[in-house]
Short mmCIF file of C-alpha atoms in Angstrom, two decimals:
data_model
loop_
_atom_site.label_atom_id
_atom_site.label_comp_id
_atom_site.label_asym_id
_atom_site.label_seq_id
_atom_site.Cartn_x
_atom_site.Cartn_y
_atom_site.Cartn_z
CA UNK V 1 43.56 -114.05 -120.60
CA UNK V 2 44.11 -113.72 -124.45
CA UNK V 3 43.25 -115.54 -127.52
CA UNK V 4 46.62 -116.95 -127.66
CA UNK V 5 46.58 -118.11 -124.04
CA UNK V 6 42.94 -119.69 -124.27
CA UNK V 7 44.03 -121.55 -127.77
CA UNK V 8 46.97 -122.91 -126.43
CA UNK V 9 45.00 -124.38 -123.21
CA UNK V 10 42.04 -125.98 -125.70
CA UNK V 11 44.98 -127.58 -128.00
CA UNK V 12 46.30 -129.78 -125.38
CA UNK V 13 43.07 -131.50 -125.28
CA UNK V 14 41.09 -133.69 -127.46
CA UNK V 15 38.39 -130.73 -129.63
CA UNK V 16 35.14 -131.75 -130.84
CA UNK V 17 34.36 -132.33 -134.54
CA UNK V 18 31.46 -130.60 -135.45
CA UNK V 19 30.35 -127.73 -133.43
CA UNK V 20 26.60 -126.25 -133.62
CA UNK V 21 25.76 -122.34 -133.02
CA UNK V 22 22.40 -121.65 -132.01
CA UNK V 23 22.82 -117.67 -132.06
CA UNK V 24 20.05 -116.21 -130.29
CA UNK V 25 20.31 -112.55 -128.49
CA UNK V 26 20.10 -110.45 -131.17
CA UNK V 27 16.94 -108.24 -130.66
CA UNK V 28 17.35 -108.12 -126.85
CA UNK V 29 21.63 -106.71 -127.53
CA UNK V 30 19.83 -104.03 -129.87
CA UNK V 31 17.60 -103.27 -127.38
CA UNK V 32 19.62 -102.91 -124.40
CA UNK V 33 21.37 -99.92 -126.32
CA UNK V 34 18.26 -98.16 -127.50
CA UNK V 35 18.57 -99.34 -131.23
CA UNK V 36 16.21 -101.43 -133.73
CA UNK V 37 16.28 -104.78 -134.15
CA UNK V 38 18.16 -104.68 -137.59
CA UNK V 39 21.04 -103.44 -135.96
CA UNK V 40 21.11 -106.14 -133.80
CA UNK V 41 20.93 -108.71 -136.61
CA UNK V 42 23.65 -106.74 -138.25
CA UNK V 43 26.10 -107.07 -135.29
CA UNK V 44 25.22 -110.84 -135.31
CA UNK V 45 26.36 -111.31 -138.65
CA UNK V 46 29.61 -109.47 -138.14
CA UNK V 47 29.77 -111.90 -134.78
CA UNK V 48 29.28 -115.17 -137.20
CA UNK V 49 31.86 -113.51 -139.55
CA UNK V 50 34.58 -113.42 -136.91
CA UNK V 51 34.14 -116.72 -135.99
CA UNK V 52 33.95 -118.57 -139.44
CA UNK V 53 37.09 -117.04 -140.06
CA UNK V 54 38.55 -117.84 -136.87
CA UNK V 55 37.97 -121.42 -136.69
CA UNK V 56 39.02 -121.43 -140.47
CA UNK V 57 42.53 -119.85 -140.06
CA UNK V 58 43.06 -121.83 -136.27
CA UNK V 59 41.97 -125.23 -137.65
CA UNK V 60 39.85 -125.22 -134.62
CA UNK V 61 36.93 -128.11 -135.72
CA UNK V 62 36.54 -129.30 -139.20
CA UNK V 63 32.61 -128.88 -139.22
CA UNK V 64 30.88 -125.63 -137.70
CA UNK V 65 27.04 -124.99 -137.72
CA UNK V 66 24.82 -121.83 -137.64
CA UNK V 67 21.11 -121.83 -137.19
CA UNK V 68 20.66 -118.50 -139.26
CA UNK V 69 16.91 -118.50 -140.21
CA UNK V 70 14.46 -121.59 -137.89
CA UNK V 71 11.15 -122.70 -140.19
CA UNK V 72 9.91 -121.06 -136.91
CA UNK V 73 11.17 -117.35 -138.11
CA UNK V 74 8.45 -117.10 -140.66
CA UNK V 75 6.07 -115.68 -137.66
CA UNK V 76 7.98 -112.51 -137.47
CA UNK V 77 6.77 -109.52 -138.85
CA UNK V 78 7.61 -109.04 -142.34
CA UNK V 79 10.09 -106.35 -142.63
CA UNK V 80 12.12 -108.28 -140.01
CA UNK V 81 11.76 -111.01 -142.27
CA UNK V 82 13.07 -109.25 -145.50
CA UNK V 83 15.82 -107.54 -143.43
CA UNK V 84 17.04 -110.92 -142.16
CA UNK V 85 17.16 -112.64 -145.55
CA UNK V 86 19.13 -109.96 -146.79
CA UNK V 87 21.61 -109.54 -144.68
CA UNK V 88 22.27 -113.74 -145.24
CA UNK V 89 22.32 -112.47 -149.16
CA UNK V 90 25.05 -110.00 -148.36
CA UNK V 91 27.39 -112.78 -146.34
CA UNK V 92 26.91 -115.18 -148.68
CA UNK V 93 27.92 -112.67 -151.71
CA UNK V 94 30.50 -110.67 -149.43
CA UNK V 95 32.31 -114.29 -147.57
CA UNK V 96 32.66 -115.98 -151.03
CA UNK V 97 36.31 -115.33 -151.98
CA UNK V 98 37.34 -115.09 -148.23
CA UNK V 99 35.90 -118.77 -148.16
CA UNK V 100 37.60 -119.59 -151.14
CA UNK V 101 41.08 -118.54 -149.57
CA UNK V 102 40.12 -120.06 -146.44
CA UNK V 103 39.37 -123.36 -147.65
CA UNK V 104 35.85 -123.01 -146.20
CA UNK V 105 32.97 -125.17 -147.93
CA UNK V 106 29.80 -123.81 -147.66
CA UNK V 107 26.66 -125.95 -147.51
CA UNK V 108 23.16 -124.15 -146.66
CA UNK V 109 20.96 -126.50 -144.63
CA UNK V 110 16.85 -126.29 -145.38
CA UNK V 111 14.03 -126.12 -147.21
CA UNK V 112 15.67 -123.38 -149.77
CA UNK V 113 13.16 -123.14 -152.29
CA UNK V 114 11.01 -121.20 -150.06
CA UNK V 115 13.61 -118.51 -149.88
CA UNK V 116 13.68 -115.63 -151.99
CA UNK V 117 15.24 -116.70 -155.47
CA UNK V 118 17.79 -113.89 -155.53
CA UNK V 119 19.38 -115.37 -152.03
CA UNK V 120 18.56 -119.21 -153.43
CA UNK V 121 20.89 -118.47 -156.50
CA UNK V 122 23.64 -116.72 -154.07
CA UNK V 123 23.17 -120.14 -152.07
CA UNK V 124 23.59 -121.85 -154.96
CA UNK V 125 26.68 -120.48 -156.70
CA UNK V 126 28.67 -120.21 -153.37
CA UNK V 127 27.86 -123.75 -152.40
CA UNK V 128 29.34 -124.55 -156.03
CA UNK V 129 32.49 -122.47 -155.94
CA UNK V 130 33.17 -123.57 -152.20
CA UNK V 131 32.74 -127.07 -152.89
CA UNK V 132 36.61 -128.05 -152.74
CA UNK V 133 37.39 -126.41 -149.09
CA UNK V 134 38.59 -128.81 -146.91
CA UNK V 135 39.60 -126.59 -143.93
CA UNK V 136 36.40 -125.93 -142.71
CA UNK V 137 32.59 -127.22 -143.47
CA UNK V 138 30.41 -124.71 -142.67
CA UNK V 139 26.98 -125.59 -142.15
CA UNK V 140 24.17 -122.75 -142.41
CA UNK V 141 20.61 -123.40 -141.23
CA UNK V 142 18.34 -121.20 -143.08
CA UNK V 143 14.71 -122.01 -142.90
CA UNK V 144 15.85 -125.23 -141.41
CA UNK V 145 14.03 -127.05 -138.60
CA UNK V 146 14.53 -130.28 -136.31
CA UNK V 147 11.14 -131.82 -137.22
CA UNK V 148 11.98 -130.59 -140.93
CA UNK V 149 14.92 -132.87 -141.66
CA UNK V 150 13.35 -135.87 -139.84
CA UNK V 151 9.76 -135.33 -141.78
CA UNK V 152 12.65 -134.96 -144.98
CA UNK V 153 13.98 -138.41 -144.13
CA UNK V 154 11.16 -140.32 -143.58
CA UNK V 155 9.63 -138.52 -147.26
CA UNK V 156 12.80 -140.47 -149.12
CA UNK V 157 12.43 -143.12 -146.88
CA UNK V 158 8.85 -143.64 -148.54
CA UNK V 159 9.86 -143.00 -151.90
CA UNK V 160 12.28 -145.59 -152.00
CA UNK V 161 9.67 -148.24 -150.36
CA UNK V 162 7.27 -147.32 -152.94
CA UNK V 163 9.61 -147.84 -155.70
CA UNK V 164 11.07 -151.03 -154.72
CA UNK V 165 14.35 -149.54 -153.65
CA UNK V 166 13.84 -150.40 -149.96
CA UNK V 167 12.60 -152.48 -147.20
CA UNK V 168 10.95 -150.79 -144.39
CA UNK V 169 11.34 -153.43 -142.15
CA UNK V 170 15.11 -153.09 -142.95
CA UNK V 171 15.33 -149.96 -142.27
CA UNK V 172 17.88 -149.34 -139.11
CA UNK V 173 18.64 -146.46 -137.15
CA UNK V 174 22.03 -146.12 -139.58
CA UNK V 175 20.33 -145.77 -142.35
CA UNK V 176 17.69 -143.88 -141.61
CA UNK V 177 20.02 -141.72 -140.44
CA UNK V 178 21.77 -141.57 -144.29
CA UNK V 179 18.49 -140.47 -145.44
CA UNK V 180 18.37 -137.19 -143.58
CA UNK V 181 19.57 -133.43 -144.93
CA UNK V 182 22.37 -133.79 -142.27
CA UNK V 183 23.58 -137.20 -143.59
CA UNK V 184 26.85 -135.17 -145.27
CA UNK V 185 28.36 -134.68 -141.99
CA UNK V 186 28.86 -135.90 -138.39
CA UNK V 187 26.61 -135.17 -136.07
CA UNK V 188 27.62 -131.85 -133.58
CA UNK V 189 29.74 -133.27 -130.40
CA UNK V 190 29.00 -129.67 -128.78
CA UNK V 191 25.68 -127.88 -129.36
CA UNK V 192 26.24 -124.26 -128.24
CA UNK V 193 22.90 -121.82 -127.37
CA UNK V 194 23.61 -117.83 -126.30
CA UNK V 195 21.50 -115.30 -124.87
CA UNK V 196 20.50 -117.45 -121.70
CA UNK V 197 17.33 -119.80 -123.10
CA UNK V 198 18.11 -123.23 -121.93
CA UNK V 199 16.50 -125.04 -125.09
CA UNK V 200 17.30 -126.15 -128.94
CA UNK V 201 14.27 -124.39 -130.30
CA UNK V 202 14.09 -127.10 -133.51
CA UNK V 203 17.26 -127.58 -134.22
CA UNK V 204 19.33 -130.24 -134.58
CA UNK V 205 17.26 -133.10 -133.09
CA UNK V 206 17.78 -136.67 -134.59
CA UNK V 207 21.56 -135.75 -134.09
CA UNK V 208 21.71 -133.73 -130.73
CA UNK V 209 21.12 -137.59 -129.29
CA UNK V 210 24.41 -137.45 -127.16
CA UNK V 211 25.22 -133.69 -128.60
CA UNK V 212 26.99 -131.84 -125.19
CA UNK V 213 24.67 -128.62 -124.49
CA UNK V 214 26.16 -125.67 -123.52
CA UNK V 215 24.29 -122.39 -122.29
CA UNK V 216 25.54 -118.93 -121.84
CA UNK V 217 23.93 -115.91 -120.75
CA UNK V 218 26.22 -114.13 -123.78
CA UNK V 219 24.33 -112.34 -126.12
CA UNK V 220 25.21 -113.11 -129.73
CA UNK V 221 26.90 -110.48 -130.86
CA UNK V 222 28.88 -110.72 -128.02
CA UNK V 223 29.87 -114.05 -128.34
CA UNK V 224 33.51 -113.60 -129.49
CA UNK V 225 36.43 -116.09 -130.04
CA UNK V 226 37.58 -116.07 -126.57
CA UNK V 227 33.45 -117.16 -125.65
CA UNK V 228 33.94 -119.91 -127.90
CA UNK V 229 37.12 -121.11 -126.81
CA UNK V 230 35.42 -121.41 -123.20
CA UNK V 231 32.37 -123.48 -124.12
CA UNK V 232 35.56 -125.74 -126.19
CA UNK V 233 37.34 -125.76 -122.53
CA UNK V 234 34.14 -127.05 -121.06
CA UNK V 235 33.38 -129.58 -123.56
CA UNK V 236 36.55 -130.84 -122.78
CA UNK V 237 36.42 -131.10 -119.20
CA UNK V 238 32.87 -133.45 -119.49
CA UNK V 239 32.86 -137.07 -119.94
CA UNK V 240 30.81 -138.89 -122.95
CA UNK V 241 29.60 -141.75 -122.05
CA UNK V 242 27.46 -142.62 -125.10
CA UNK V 243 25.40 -144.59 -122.65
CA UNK V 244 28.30 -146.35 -121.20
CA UNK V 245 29.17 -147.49 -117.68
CA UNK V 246 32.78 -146.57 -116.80
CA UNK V 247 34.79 -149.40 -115.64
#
């Protein structure tokens, strides 16, 4: 079955609106073939690289996610560390005029100003060059965690009590919500995990509430575009009841 054939069997069908990458399967696809880690981080990249532009130029979903860097990461060894956070330097230098072109906004997703500053400038700049794209909204996690963005909201949501600017017993599920990192777009319709864990490891939590999961055994720099297009064809093929009882 081709690309071709697999997009025209997805288009027929309603697609989700913001899909979520959780790319794990890195170190154990290096392994398996007797090389280091790095080169397995490497391959990932190239593997997010060929999907950002293939959602871009197929107007697949107008909001993808990648968890690139968890506030988990930090308790890897060092040089792993320093590898990783340049290799998200070189994509974020190396994808700015293809992103550009492609109409892709970038907007990086975390507590940045832990990051090195070289890679927080790149951030920086891109975000502000990228701002106008309105093919695709491309949402990176780096040192970005579940618990992070809720402890986030509920930081503004006390600064704004103790200035006056809010009532806490007002204070709804909505707009909490609009107080979170993730307020700028919808929440993911279709959170997919490779490399065979079943979990979200701190990702998106708050807005995985009725997020589809999907789990494959792929490892991530395997995960190509006809991989995606399956875990779209599945997404379609489940019904979201939001709660609901069908009548």
């Amino acid at each position: 079955m081709t690309v071709v054939d697999e997009l025209a069997k997805v288009r027929v069908r309603p697609l989700p609106r913001h899909v979520a990458l959780i790319m794990d399967g890195n170190g154990r696809w290096a392994q398996a073939r007797g090389l280091p880690r790095l080169e397995g981080h490497r391959q990932g990249v190239r593997a997010a690289e060929r999907l950002v532009r293939f959602v871009a130029a197929e107007r697949l979903v107008p909001c993808l996610s990648l968890f690139a860097f968890s506030t988990e990461n930090w308790n890897r060894p060092r040089d792993e560390i320093e590898n990783l956070f340049a290799l998200l330097e070189r994509f974020v230098h190396e994808r700015e005029r293809e992103f550009v072109e492609q109409g892709v906004r970038l907007e990086v997703l975390g507590a940045t100003e832990a990051l090195p500053p070289s890679l927080a400038r790149a951030i920086r700049d891109v975000e502000e060059h990228t701002r106008e794209g309105k093919v695709l909204h491309l949402v990176v996690g780096i040192n970005f965690g579940g618990r992070w963005s809720v402890v986030e909201g509920a930081r503004r949501a006390a600064a704004l009590a103790r200035e006056g600017k809010l009532d806490p017993g007002a204070l709804d599920e909505a707009s909490f919500a609009r107080l979170l990192p993730t307020a700028g777009f919808a929440d993911p319709d279709l959170i997919v995990r490779t490399g065979e864990e079943k979990r979200i490891s701190n990702f998106y939590l708050w807005e995985a509430a009725y997020a589809e999961l999907y789990f494959t055994p792929t490892l991530w720099p395997d995960f190509d575009e006809v991989a995606l297009l399956d875990a779209l064809r599945d997404y379609q093929g489940r019904r979201r009841r939001f709660g609901r009882v069908e009548t």
